Amino acid sequence: MSIANDLLSRALRLVGALASGETADANDIEEAQADANDMLDQWCLEDLMLYYDKVDILPLVAGQISYDIGPTATGLVTERPIEILLANFRDADGLDSPVSVIPHDSYERLTQKTTDQTLPSVVCYQPTNPNGTILVWPTPSSGLSLRLMSNKQLTNIADLSDDVPMPKGYNEAFLYGIAERLCIRYGRKEMLEEIMNRAMLAKQNIKRKNKKKNVMFFDPALVNSRVSGAYNPYTDR
């Protein structure tokens, strides 16, 4: 990882707004920081720029169908999810039951939100701010927990002395992405095309790495039921 001030100063030098060895003016570095945070916010909307999925465990309360999740939540304190990818319920014996993740409009079509059933079958996520909202249906019983796999939003730069919290390979996309915005801010039109191309190439490399591979899943019992211990789903043998 790199210090935010160092990366932003490099971007300013790249577009000629800062000479080599010169310290950035406070106003210039603050504006570059604002541009960086705007860019990170936009990256949060690009699935393949989000570099990790996290599993959080939310203990459920009997009779409660709504829970908040996020940095200041009372239900589960964690990074606010961008999207819930998968969910399942774990009972007191440690057994998991997969459930469907449905959009909010589908949840609202459920006419009876509270029922006598004890094992929820669907989860709905609302990306409210500053904390998201988890809705479950039907009403859960005690002794259950909800396991949520979600992608998390990228962390903004709060302090110029902080590390930019991104993995290896993101520095160039960050640097040239900021430089692209600075070209527009400082009127460096002659540099814009080349910098845009470098920024686009760096992002494409990241997205190729982050692209999820499609994996066929089937019940392990199918494997165990064959004498050879292997099952070919294409030939059914």
Coordinates of N, CA and C in Angstrom, one line a residue:
M1 N 0.8 -1.2 0.0 CA 0.0 0.0 0.0 C 0.9 1.3 0.0
S2 N 0.3 2.4 -0.4 CA 1.0 3.6 -0.5 C 0.3 4.7 0.3
I3 N 1.1 5.7 0.8 CA 0.5 6.8 1.6 C -0.3 7.6 0.6
A4 N -1.5 8.1 1.0 CA -2.4 8.8 0.2 C -1.7 10.1 -0.4
N5 N -1.0 10.8 0.5 CA -0.4 12.1 0.1 C 0.6 11.8 -1.0
D6 N 1.4 10.7 -0.9 CA 2.4 10.4 -1.9 C 1.8 10.1 -3.3
L7 N 0.7 9.3 -3.3 CA 0.0 9.0 -4.5 C -0.6 10.3 -5.2
L8 N -1.2 11.1 -4.4 CA -1.9 12.3 -4.9 C -0.8 13.3 -5.4
S9 N 0.3 13.4 -4.7 CA 1.4 14.2 -5.2 C 2.0 13.7 -6.5
R10 N 2.1 12.4 -6.7 CA 2.5 11.8 -7.9 C 1.6 12.2 -9.1
A11 N 0.3 12.1 -8.8 CA -0.7 12.4 -9.8 C -0.6 13.9 -10.2
L12 N -0.4 14.8 -9.2 CA -0.2 16.2 -9.5 C 1.1 16.4 -10.4
R13 N 2.1 15.7 -10.1 CA 3.4 15.8 -10.9 C 3.1 15.3 -12.3
L14 N 2.4 14.2 -12.4 CA 2.1 13.5 -13.7 C 1.5 14.5 -14.7
V15 N 0.6 15.4 -14.2 CA -0.1 16.3 -15.1 C 0.6 17.7 -15.1
G16 N 1.7 17.8 -14.5 CA 2.5 19.0 -14.5 C 2.0 20.1 -13.6
A17 N 1.1 19.8 -12.6 CA 0.6 20.7 -11.7 C 1.6 20.9 -10.5
L18 N 2.6 20.0 -10.4 CA 3.5 20.1 -9.3 C 4.9 19.7 -9.9
A19 N 5.9 20.5 -9.6 CA 7.3 20.2 -10.1 C 7.9 19.1 -9.2
S20 N 8.9 18.4 -9.8 CA 9.6 17.3 -9.1 C 10.3 17.9 -7.9
G21 N 10.1 17.2 -6.7 CA 10.6 17.7 -5.5 C 9.9 18.8 -4.8
E22 N 8.8 19.3 -5.4 CA 8.0 20.4 -4.8 C 6.9 19.8 -4.0
T23 N 6.6 20.5 -2.9 CA 5.5 20.1 -2.0 C 4.2 20.7 -2.5
A24 N 3.2 19.9 -2.5 CA 1.9 20.3 -3.0 C 1.3 21.4 -2.1
D25 N 0.7 22.4 -2.8 CA -0.1 23.4 -2.0 C -1.3 22.7 -1.3
A26 N -1.6 23.2 -0.2 CA -2.7 22.6 0.6 C -4.0 22.5 -0.2
N27 N -4.3 23.6 -0.9 CA -5.6 23.6 -1.7 C -5.5 22.6 -2.8
D28 N -4.4 22.4 -3.5 CA -4.3 21.5 -4.6 C -4.4 20.1 -4.1
I29 N -3.8 19.7 -2.9 CA -3.8 18.4 -2.4 C -5.2 18.0 -1.9
E30 N -5.9 19.0 -1.3 CA -7.3 18.8 -0.8 C -8.2 18.5 -2.0
E31 N -8.0 19.3 -3.1 CA -8.9 19.1 -4.3 C -8.6 17.7 -4.9
A32 N -7.3 17.3 -4.9 CA -7.0 16.0 -5.4 C -7.6 14.9 -4.5
Q33 N -7.6 15.1 -3.2 CA -8.2 14.2 -2.3 C -9.7 14.0 -2.6
A34 N -10.3 15.2 -2.8 CA -11.8 15.1 -3.1 C -12.0 14.4 -4.4
D35 N -11.2 14.6 -5.4 CA -11.3 13.9 -6.7 C -11.1 12.4 -6.4
A36 N -10.1 12.0 -5.6 CA -9.9 10.6 -5.3 C -11.1 9.9 -4.7
N37 N -11.7 10.6 -3.7 CA -12.8 10.0 -3.0 C -14.0 9.9 -4.0
D38 N -14.2 10.9 -4.8 CA -15.3 10.8 -5.9 C -15.0 9.6 -6.8
M39 N -13.8 9.4 -7.1 CA -13.5 8.2 -8.0 C -13.7 6.9 -7.3
L40 N -13.3 6.8 -6.0 CA -13.6 5.6 -5.2 C -15.1 5.4 -5.1
D41 N -15.9 6.4 -4.9 CA -17.3 6.2 -4.8 C -17.9 5.7 -6.1
Q42 N -17.3 6.1 -7.3 CA -17.8 5.6 -8.6 C -17.3 4.1 -8.8
W43 N -16.1 3.8 -8.3 CA -15.7 2.4 -8.4 C -16.6 1.5 -7.6
C44 N -17.2 2.0 -6.5 CA -18.1 1.1 -5.8 C -19.3 0.7 -6.6
L45 N -19.6 1.4 -7.7 CA -20.7 1.0 -8.5 C -20.3 0.0 -9.6
E46 N -19.0 -0.3 -9.7 CA -18.5 -1.2 -10.7 C -18.1 -2.5 -10.0
D47 N -19.0 -3.5 -10.2 CA -18.8 -4.8 -9.5 C -17.4 -5.3 -9.5
L48 N -16.8 -5.3 -10.7 CA -15.5 -5.9 -10.9 C -14.3 -5.1 -10.3
M49 N -14.6 -3.9 -9.8 CA -13.6 -3.1 -9.1 C -13.6 -3.4 -7.6
L50 N -14.6 -4.1 -7.1 CA -14.7 -4.5 -5.7 C -13.9 -5.8 -5.6
Y51 N -12.8 -5.7 -4.8 CA -11.8 -6.8 -4.9 C -12.0 -7.9 -3.9
Y52 N -13.0 -7.8 -3.0 CA -13.2 -9.0 -2.1 C -14.6 -9.1 -1.6
D53 N -15.0 -10.3 -1.3 CA -16.3 -10.6 -0.7 C -16.1 -11.0 0.7
K54 N -17.0 -10.7 1.6 CA -16.8 -10.9 3.0 C -18.0 -11.6 3.5
V55 N -17.8 -12.6 4.4 CA -19.0 -13.3 5.1 C -19.1 -12.7 6.5
D56 N -20.3 -12.1 6.8 CA -20.6 -11.6 8.1 C -21.7 -12.5 8.7
I57 N -21.6 -12.6 10.0 CA -22.6 -13.4 10.7 C -23.5 -12.5 11.6
L58 N -24.8 -12.5 11.3 CA -25.7 -11.7 12.1 C -26.6 -12.6 13.0
P59 N -26.5 -12.5 14.3 CA -27.4 -13.2 15.2 C -28.8 -12.7 15.0
L60 N -29.8 -13.6 14.9 CA -31.2 -13.2 14.8 C -31.9 -13.2 16.1
V61 N -32.8 -12.3 16.3 CA -33.6 -12.2 17.5 C -35.0 -12.7 17.2
A62 N -35.5 -13.5 18.1 CA -36.8 -14.1 17.9 C -37.9 -13.0 17.7
G63 N -38.7 -13.2 16.6 CA -39.7 -12.2 16.3 C -39.3 -10.9 15.6
Q64 N -38.0 -10.7 15.4 CA -37.6 -9.5 14.7 C -37.2 -9.7 13.3
I65 N -37.8 -8.9 12.4 CA -37.6 -9.1 11.0 C -36.6 -8.1 10.3
S66 N -36.3 -7.0 11.0 CA -35.5 -5.9 10.4 C -34.2 -5.7 11.3
Y67 N -33.0 -5.6 10.6 CA -31.8 -5.4 11.3 C -30.9 -4.4 10.5
D68 N -30.2 -3.6 11.2 CA -29.3 -2.7 10.4 C -27.9 -3.3 10.4
I69 N -27.1 -2.9 9.4 CA -25.8 -3.5 9.2 C -24.9 -2.4 8.6
G70 N -23.8 -2.1 9.3 CA -23.0 -1.0 8.8 C -22.0 -0.5 9.9
P71 N -21.3 0.6 9.7 CA -20.3 1.1 10.6 C -20.9 1.6 11.9
T72 N -22.1 2.0 12.0 CA -22.7 2.5 13.3 C -24.0 1.7 13.6
A73 N -24.1 0.5 13.1 CA -25.3 -0.3 13.3 C -25.4 -0.8 14.7
T74 N -26.6 -1.1 15.1 CA -26.9 -1.8 16.4 C -27.0 -3.3 16.1
G75 N -27.4 -3.7 14.9 CA -27.6 -5.1 14.6 C -26.3 -5.8 14.3
L76 N -25.4 -5.2 13.4 CA -24.1 -5.8 13.0 C -23.2 -4.7 12.6
V77 N -22.1 -4.5 13.3 CA -21.2 -3.5 13.0 C -20.1 -4.1 12.0
T78 N -20.1 -3.5 10.8 CA -19.2 -3.9 9.8 C -19.2 -2.9 8.7
E79 N -18.4 -3.1 7.6 CA -18.5 -2.2 6.5 C -19.9 -2.3 5.9
R80 N -20.4 -1.2 5.4 CA -21.7 -1.2 4.8 C -21.6 -2.0 3.5
P81 N -22.5 -3.0 3.3 CA -22.4 -3.8 2.0 C -22.9 -3.0 0.9
I82 N -22.3 -3.2 -0.3 CA -22.9 -2.7 -1.5 C -24.0 -3.5 -2.0
E83 N -23.9 -4.8 -1.9 CA -24.9 -5.8 -2.4 C -24.7 -7.1 -1.6
I84 N -25.8 -7.7 -1.2 CA -25.7 -9.1 -0.6 C -25.7 -10.1 -1.8
L85 N -24.7 -10.9 -1.8 CA -24.5 -11.9 -2.9 C -25.2 -13.2 -2.6
L86 N -24.9 -13.7 -1.4 CA -25.5 -15.0 -1.0 C -25.9 -14.9 0.5
A87 N -26.8 -15.8 0.9 CA -27.2 -15.8 2.3 C -27.7 -17.2 2.7
N88 N -27.4 -17.5 3.9 CA -28.0 -18.8 4.5 C -28.2 -18.6 6.0
F89 N -29.1 -19.4 6.5 CA -29.3 -19.4 7.9 C -28.6 -20.6 8.6
R90 N -28.0 -20.4 9.7 CA -27.4 -21.5 10.5 C -28.1 -21.7 11.8
D91 N -28.5 -22.9 12.0 CA -29.3 -23.2 13.2 C -28.4 -23.5 14.4
A92 N -29.0 -23.8 15.5 CA -28.2 -24.1 16.8 C -27.3 -25.3 16.6
D93 N -27.6 -26.2 15.7 CA -26.7 -27.4 15.5 C -25.6 -27.1 14.5
G94 N -25.5 -25.9 14.0 CA -24.5 -25.6 13.0 C -24.9 -25.9 11.6
L95 N -26.1 -26.3 11.3 CA -26.5 -26.7 10.0 C -27.0 -25.5 9.2
D96 N -26.6 -25.3 7.9 CA -26.9 -24.2 7.1 C -28.1 -24.5 6.2
S97 N -28.9 -23.5 6.0 CA -30.0 -23.6 5.0 C -30.0 -22.4 4.1
P98 N -29.8 -22.7 2.8 CA -29.7 -21.5 1.9 C -31.0 -20.9 1.7
V99 N -31.0 -19.6 1.5 CA -32.2 -18.8 1.3 C -32.1 -17.9 0.1
S100 N -33.2 -17.4 -0.4 CA -33.1 -16.5 -1.6 C -32.9 -15.1 -1.1
V101 N -32.1 -14.4 -1.9 CA -31.9 -12.9 -1.7 C -32.8 -12.2 -2.8
I102 N -33.8 -11.5 -2.3 CA -34.8 -10.9 -3.2 C -34.7 -9.4 -3.1
P103 N -35.1 -8.7 -4.2 CA -35.1 -7.2 -4.2 C -36.2 -6.7 -3.3
H104 N -36.1 -5.4 -2.9 CA -37.0 -4.8 -2.0 C -38.5 -4.8 -2.5
D105 N -38.7 -4.5 -3.8 CA -40.0 -4.5 -4.3 C -40.7 -5.9 -4.2
S106 N -39.9 -7.0 -4.3 CA -40.5 -8.3 -4.1 C -40.8 -8.5 -2.7
Y107 N -40.0 -8.0 -1.8 CA -40.3 -8.2 -0.4 C -41.6 -7.5 0.0
E108 N -41.8 -6.3 -0.6 CA -43.0 -5.5 -0.2 C -44.2 -6.2 -0.7
R109 N -44.1 -7.1 -1.7 CA -45.3 -7.8 -2.2 C -45.7 -8.9 -1.3
L110 N -44.9 -9.3 -0.3 CA -45.3 -10.3 0.6 C -46.3 -9.7 1.6
T111 N -47.5 -10.2 1.5 CA -48.6 -9.5 2.2 C -48.6 -9.7 3.7
Q112 N -48.1 -10.8 4.2 CA -48.1 -11.1 5.6 C -46.6 -11.1 6.1
K113 N -46.1 -10.1 6.7 CA -44.7 -10.0 7.0 C -44.3 -10.8 8.2
T114 N -45.3 -11.0 9.2 CA -45.0 -11.7 10.4 C -45.9 -13.0 10.3
T115 N -45.2 -14.2 10.5 CA -45.9 -15.4 10.5 C -45.5 -16.3 11.6
D116 N -46.1 -17.5 11.7 CA -45.8 -18.4 12.8 C -44.6 -19.3 12.5
Q117 N -44.1 -19.3 11.2 CA -43.0 -20.1 10.8 C -41.7 -19.6 11.6
T118 N -40.8 -20.6 11.7 CA -39.6 -20.2 12.5 C -38.3 -20.2 11.7
L119 N -38.3 -20.7 10.5 CA -37.1 -20.6 9.7 C -37.3 -19.7 8.5
P120 N -36.7 -18.6 8.4 CA -36.9 -17.7 7.2 C -36.4 -18.3 5.9
S121 N -37.0 -17.9 4.9 CA -36.7 -18.5 3.5 C -36.2 -17.4 2.6
V122 N -36.4 -16.1 2.9 CA -35.9 -15.1 2.0 C -35.2 -14.0 2.8
V123 N -34.3 -13.3 2.1 CA -33.6 -12.1 2.7 C -33.7 -11.0 1.7
C124 N -33.9 -9.8 2.2 CA -34.0 -8.6 1.4 C -33.0 -7.6 2.0
Y125 N -32.2 -6.9 1.1 CA -31.3 -5.9 1.5 C -31.6 -4.6 0.9
Q126 N -31.7 -3.5 1.8 CA -31.9 -2.2 1.4 C -30.5 -1.4 1.6
P127 N -29.9 -0.8 0.6 CA -28.6 -0.1 0.9 C -28.8 1.3 1.4
T128 N -29.5 1.4 2.5 CA -29.8 2.7 3.2 C -28.5 3.2 3.7
N129 N -28.4 4.5 4.1 CA -27.2 5.1 4.6 C -27.5 5.7 6.0
P130 N -26.5 5.7 6.9 CA -25.1 5.2 6.7 C -25.0 3.7 6.9
N131 N -26.1 3.1 7.4 CA -26.1 1.6 7.5 C -27.2 1.0 6.6
G132 N -26.9 -0.2 6.1 CA -27.8 -0.9 5.3 C -28.9 -1.5 6.2
T133 N -29.9 -2.0 5.6 CA -31.0 -2.7 6.3 C -31.3 -4.1 5.8
I134 N -31.3 -5.1 6.7 CA -31.6 -6.4 6.3 C -33.0 -6.8 6.8
L135 N -33.8 -7.3 5.8 CA -35.1 -7.8 6.2 C -35.2 -9.3 5.9
V136 N -35.8 -10.0 6.8 CA -35.9 -11.4 6.7 C -37.4 -11.8 6.7
W137 N -37.7 -12.9 6.1 CA -39.1 -13.4 6.0 C -39.1 -14.9 5.8
P138 N -39.9 -15.7 6.5 CA -40.8 -15.3 7.6 C -40.0 -14.9 8.9
T139 N -40.8 -14.7 10.0 CA -40.2 -14.3 11.2 C -39.3 -15.4 11.8
P140 N -38.1 -15.0 12.2 CA -37.1 -16.0 12.7 C -37.4 -16.4 14.2
S141 N -37.0 -17.6 14.5 CA -37.0 -18.0 15.9 C -35.7 -17.8 16.5
S142 N -35.5 -18.0 17.8 CA -34.3 -17.9 18.5 C -33.3 -19.0 18.1
G143 N -32.0 -18.8 18.3 CA -31.0 -19.9 18.1 C -30.6 -19.9 16.6
L144 N -31.0 -18.9 15.8 CA -30.6 -18.8 14.4 C -29.6 -17.7 14.2
S145 N -28.7 -17.8 13.2 CA -27.9 -16.7 12.8 C -27.9 -16.7 11.3
L146 N -27.7 -15.5 10.7 CA -27.8 -15.2 9.3 C -26.4 -15.0 8.8
R147 N -25.9 -15.8 7.8 CA -24.6 -15.7 7.2 C -24.8 -15.0 5.9
L148 N -24.1 -13.8 5.8 CA -24.3 -13.0 4.6 C -22.9 -12.9 3.9
M149 N -22.9 -13.2 2.6 CA -21.7 -12.9 1.8 C -22.1 -11.6 1.0
S150 N -21.2 -10.6 1.1 CA -21.5 -9.4 0.4 C -20.2 -8.8 -0.1
N151 N -20.4 -7.9 -1.1 CA -19.2 -7.1 -1.5 C -19.3 -5.7 -0.8
K152 N -18.1 -5.2 -0.3 CA -18.1 -4.1 0.5 C -17.6 -2.8 -0.3
Q153 N -18.1 -1.7 0.1 CA -17.7 -0.5 -0.5 C -16.2 -0.1 -0.2
L154 N -15.5 0.5 -1.2 CA -14.2 0.9 -1.0 C -14.1 2.1 0.0
T155 N -13.1 2.1 0.8 CA -12.9 3.1 1.9 C -12.4 4.4 1.3
N156 N -13.0 5.5 1.6 CA -12.5 6.8 1.2 C -11.3 7.2 2.0
I157 N -10.6 8.1 1.4 CA -9.4 8.7 2.1 C -9.8 9.7 3.1
A158 N -9.6 9.5 4.3 CA -10.0 10.4 5.4 C -8.9 11.3 5.8
D159 N -7.6 10.8 5.7 CA -6.5 11.5 6.2 C -5.3 11.3 5.1
L160 N -4.7 12.3 4.8 CA -3.6 12.2 3.7 C -2.4 11.4 4.2
S161 N -2.3 11.2 5.5 CA -1.2 10.4 6.0 C -1.5 8.9 6.1
D162 N -2.8 8.6 5.8 CA -3.2 7.2 5.8 C -2.7 6.4 4.6
D163 N -2.6 5.1 4.7 CA -2.4 4.2 3.6 C -3.7 4.2 2.7
V164 N -3.5 4.1 1.4 CA -4.6 3.9 0.5 C -5.0 2.4 0.7
P165 N -6.1 2.0 1.2 CA -6.4 0.6 1.6 C -6.9 -0.2 0.4
M166 N -6.0 -0.5 -0.5 CA -6.3 -1.3 -1.7 C -5.1 -2.3 -1.9
P167 N -5.4 -3.4 -2.5 CA -4.4 -4.5 -2.7 C -3.4 -4.1 -3.8
K168 N -2.4 -5.0 -3.9 CA -1.4 -4.9 -5.0 C -2.1 -4.9 -6.3
G169 N -1.6 -4.0 -7.2 CA -2.2 -3.9 -8.5 C -3.1 -2.8 -8.8
Y170 N -3.6 -2.1 -7.7 CA -4.5 -1.0 -7.8 C -3.9 0.3 -7.9
N171 N -2.6 0.4 -7.5 CA -2.0 1.7 -7.5 C -2.0 2.5 -8.8
E172 N -1.7 1.7 -9.9 CA -1.7 2.4 -11.2 C -3.0 2.9 -11.6
A173 N -4.1 2.0 -11.4 CA -5.4 2.5 -11.7 C -5.8 3.7 -10.9
F174 N -5.4 3.7 -9.6 CA -5.7 4.9 -8.7 C -4.9 6.1 -9.2
L175 N -3.6 5.9 -9.5 CA -2.8 7.1 -9.9 C -3.3 7.7 -11.2
Y176 N -3.5 6.9 -12.3 CA -4.0 7.4 -13.6 C -5.4 7.8 -13.5
G177 N -6.2 7.2 -12.7 CA -7.6 7.7 -12.6 C -7.7 9.1 -12.0
I178 N -6.9 9.3 -11.0 CA -6.8 10.7 -10.4 C -6.2 11.7 -11.4
A179 N -5.2 11.2 -12.1 CA -4.5 12.1 -13.1 C -5.5 12.5 -14.2
E180 N -6.4 11.5 -14.6 CA -7.4 11.8 -15.6 C -8.3 13.0 -15.1
R181 N -8.7 12.9 -13.9 CA -9.6 14.0 -13.4 C -8.8 15.3 -13.2
L182 N -7.5 15.2 -12.9 CA -6.7 16.4 -12.7 C -6.4 17.1 -14.0
C183 N -6.3 16.3 -15.1 CA -6.1 16.8 -16.5 C -7.3 17.8 -16.8
I184 N -8.5 17.3 -16.5 CA -9.7 18.1 -16.7 C -9.7 19.4 -15.8
R185 N -9.3 19.2 -14.6 CA -9.3 20.3 -13.6 C -8.3 21.4 -14.0
Y186 N -7.1 20.9 -14.5 CA -6.1 21.9 -14.8 C -5.9 22.2 -16.3
G187 N -6.9 21.7 -17.1 CA -6.9 22.0 -18.5 C -5.8 21.4 -19.3
R188 N -5.3 20.2 -18.9 CA -4.2 19.6 -19.6 C -4.7 18.7 -20.7
K189 N -5.4 19.3 -21.7 CA -6.1 18.5 -22.7 C -5.1 17.7 -23.6
E190 N -3.9 18.2 -23.8 CA -2.9 17.5 -24.6 C -2.5 16.1 -24.0
M191 N -2.6 16.0 -22.6 CA -2.2 14.8 -21.9 C -3.4 13.8 -21.7
L192 N -4.6 14.3 -21.9 CA -5.8 13.6 -21.4 C -5.9 12.2 -22.1
E193 N -5.8 12.2 -23.4 CA -6.0 10.9 -24.1 C -5.1 9.8 -23.6
E194 N -3.8 10.1 -23.5 CA -2.8 9.1 -23.1 C -3.1 8.6 -21.6
I195 N -3.4 9.6 -20.8 CA -3.7 9.2 -19.4 C -5.0 8.4 -19.2
M196 N -6.0 8.8 -20.0 CA -7.2 8.0 -20.0 C -7.0 6.6 -20.4
N197 N -6.1 6.4 -21.5 CA -5.8 5.1 -21.9 C -5.1 4.2 -20.9
R198 N -4.1 4.9 -20.2 CA -3.4 4.2 -19.1 C -4.4 3.8 -18.0
A199 N -5.3 4.7 -17.6 CA -6.2 4.4 -16.6 C -7.2 3.3 -17.0
M200 N -7.6 3.3 -18.2 CA -8.5 2.3 -18.7 C -7.9 0.9 -18.7
L201 N -6.6 0.9 -19.2 CA -5.9 -0.4 -19.2 C -5.6 -1.0 -17.8
A202 N -5.3 -0.1 -16.9 CA -5.1 -0.6 -15.5 C -6.4 -1.1 -14.9
K203 N -7.5 -0.5 -15.2 CA -8.8 -1.0 -14.7 C -9.2 -2.3 -15.3
Q204 N -8.9 -2.4 -16.6 CA -9.2 -3.7 -17.3 C -8.4 -4.8 -16.7
N205 N -7.2 -4.6 -16.4 CA -6.4 -5.7 -15.8 C -7.0 -6.1 -14.4
I206 N -7.4 -5.1 -13.7 CA -8.0 -5.4 -12.4 C -9.3 -6.2 -12.6
K207 N -10.1 -5.8 -13.5 CA -11.4 -6.4 -13.7 C -11.3 -7.9 -14.2
R208 N -10.2 -8.1 -15.1 CA -10.0 -9.5 -15.5 C -9.6 -10.4 -14.3
K209 N -8.9 -9.8 -13.4 CA -8.5 -10.6 -12.2 C -9.6 -10.8 -11.3
N210 N -10.5 -9.8 -11.2 CA -11.6 -9.9 -10.2 C -12.9 -10.7 -10.8
K211 N -12.8 -10.9 -12.1 CA -14.0 -11.6 -12.7 C -14.2 -13.0 -12.1
K212 N -15.5 -13.2 -11.7 CA -15.8 -14.5 -11.1 C -15.9 -15.6 -12.1
K213 N -15.4 -16.7 -11.8 CA -15.5 -17.9 -12.8 C -16.8 -18.6 -12.5
N214 N -17.4 -19.0 -13.6 CA -18.6 -19.8 -13.4 C -18.3 -21.3 -13.1
V215 N -18.8 -21.7 -12.0 CA -18.5 -23.1 -11.5 C -19.8 -23.9 -11.4
M216 N -19.9 -25.0 -12.0 CA -21.1 -25.9 -11.9 C -21.1 -26.5 -10.5
F217 N -22.2 -26.4 -9.8 CA -22.3 -27.0 -8.5 C -23.4 -28.1 -8.5
F218 N -23.2 -29.2 -7.9 CA -24.2 -30.3 -7.8 C -24.0 -31.0 -6.5
D219 N -25.0 -31.7 -6.0 CA -25.0 -32.3 -4.7 C -23.8 -33.3 -4.6
P220 N -23.0 -33.2 -3.6 CA -21.9 -34.2 -3.4 C -22.4 -35.6 -3.3
A221 N -23.6 -35.9 -3.0 CA -24.2 -37.2 -3.0 C -24.1 -37.9 -4.3
L222 N -24.1 -37.1 -5.4 CA -24.0 -37.7 -6.7 C -22.6 -38.3 -6.9
V223 N -21.6 -37.7 -6.4 CA -20.3 -38.2 -6.5 C -20.2 -39.5 -5.7
N224 N -20.6 -39.5 -4.4 CA -20.5 -40.6 -3.6 C -21.3 -41.8 -4.0
S225 N -22.3 -41.5 -4.9 CA -23.2 -42.6 -5.3 C -22.5 -43.5 -6.4
R226 N -21.4 -43.0 -7.0 CA -20.8 -43.7 -8.1 C -19.6 -44.5 -7.6
V227 N -19.5 -45.7 -8.1 CA -18.5 -46.6 -7.7 C -17.1 -46.0 -7.9
S228 N -17.0 -45.3 -9.1 CA -15.7 -44.8 -9.4 C -15.3 -43.5 -8.6
G229 N -16.3 -43.0 -7.9 CA -16.1 -41.8 -7.1 C -16.1 -40.5 -7.9
A230 N -16.5 -40.6 -9.2 CA -16.5 -39.4 -10.0 C -17.8 -39.4 -10.8
Y231 N -18.2 -38.2 -11.1 CA -19.5 -38.0 -11.9 C -19.3 -37.0 -13.0
N232 N -19.6 -37.3 -14.2 CA -19.5 -36.4 -15.3 C -20.9 -35.8 -15.6
P233 N -21.2 -34.6 -15.3 CA -22.6 -34.0 -15.4 C -23.0 -33.9 -16.9
Y234 N -22.0 -34.0 -17.8 CA -22.3 -33.9 -19.2 C -22.8 -35.2 -19.8
T235 N -22.3 -36.3 -19.3 CA -22.6 -37.6 -19.8 C -23.5 -38.4 -18.9
D236 N -23.7 -37.8 -17.6 CA -24.5 -38.5 -16.6 C -23.9 -39.9 -16.3
R237 N -22.6 -39.9 -16.3 CA -21.9 -41.2 -16.0 C -20.8 -41.0 -15.0

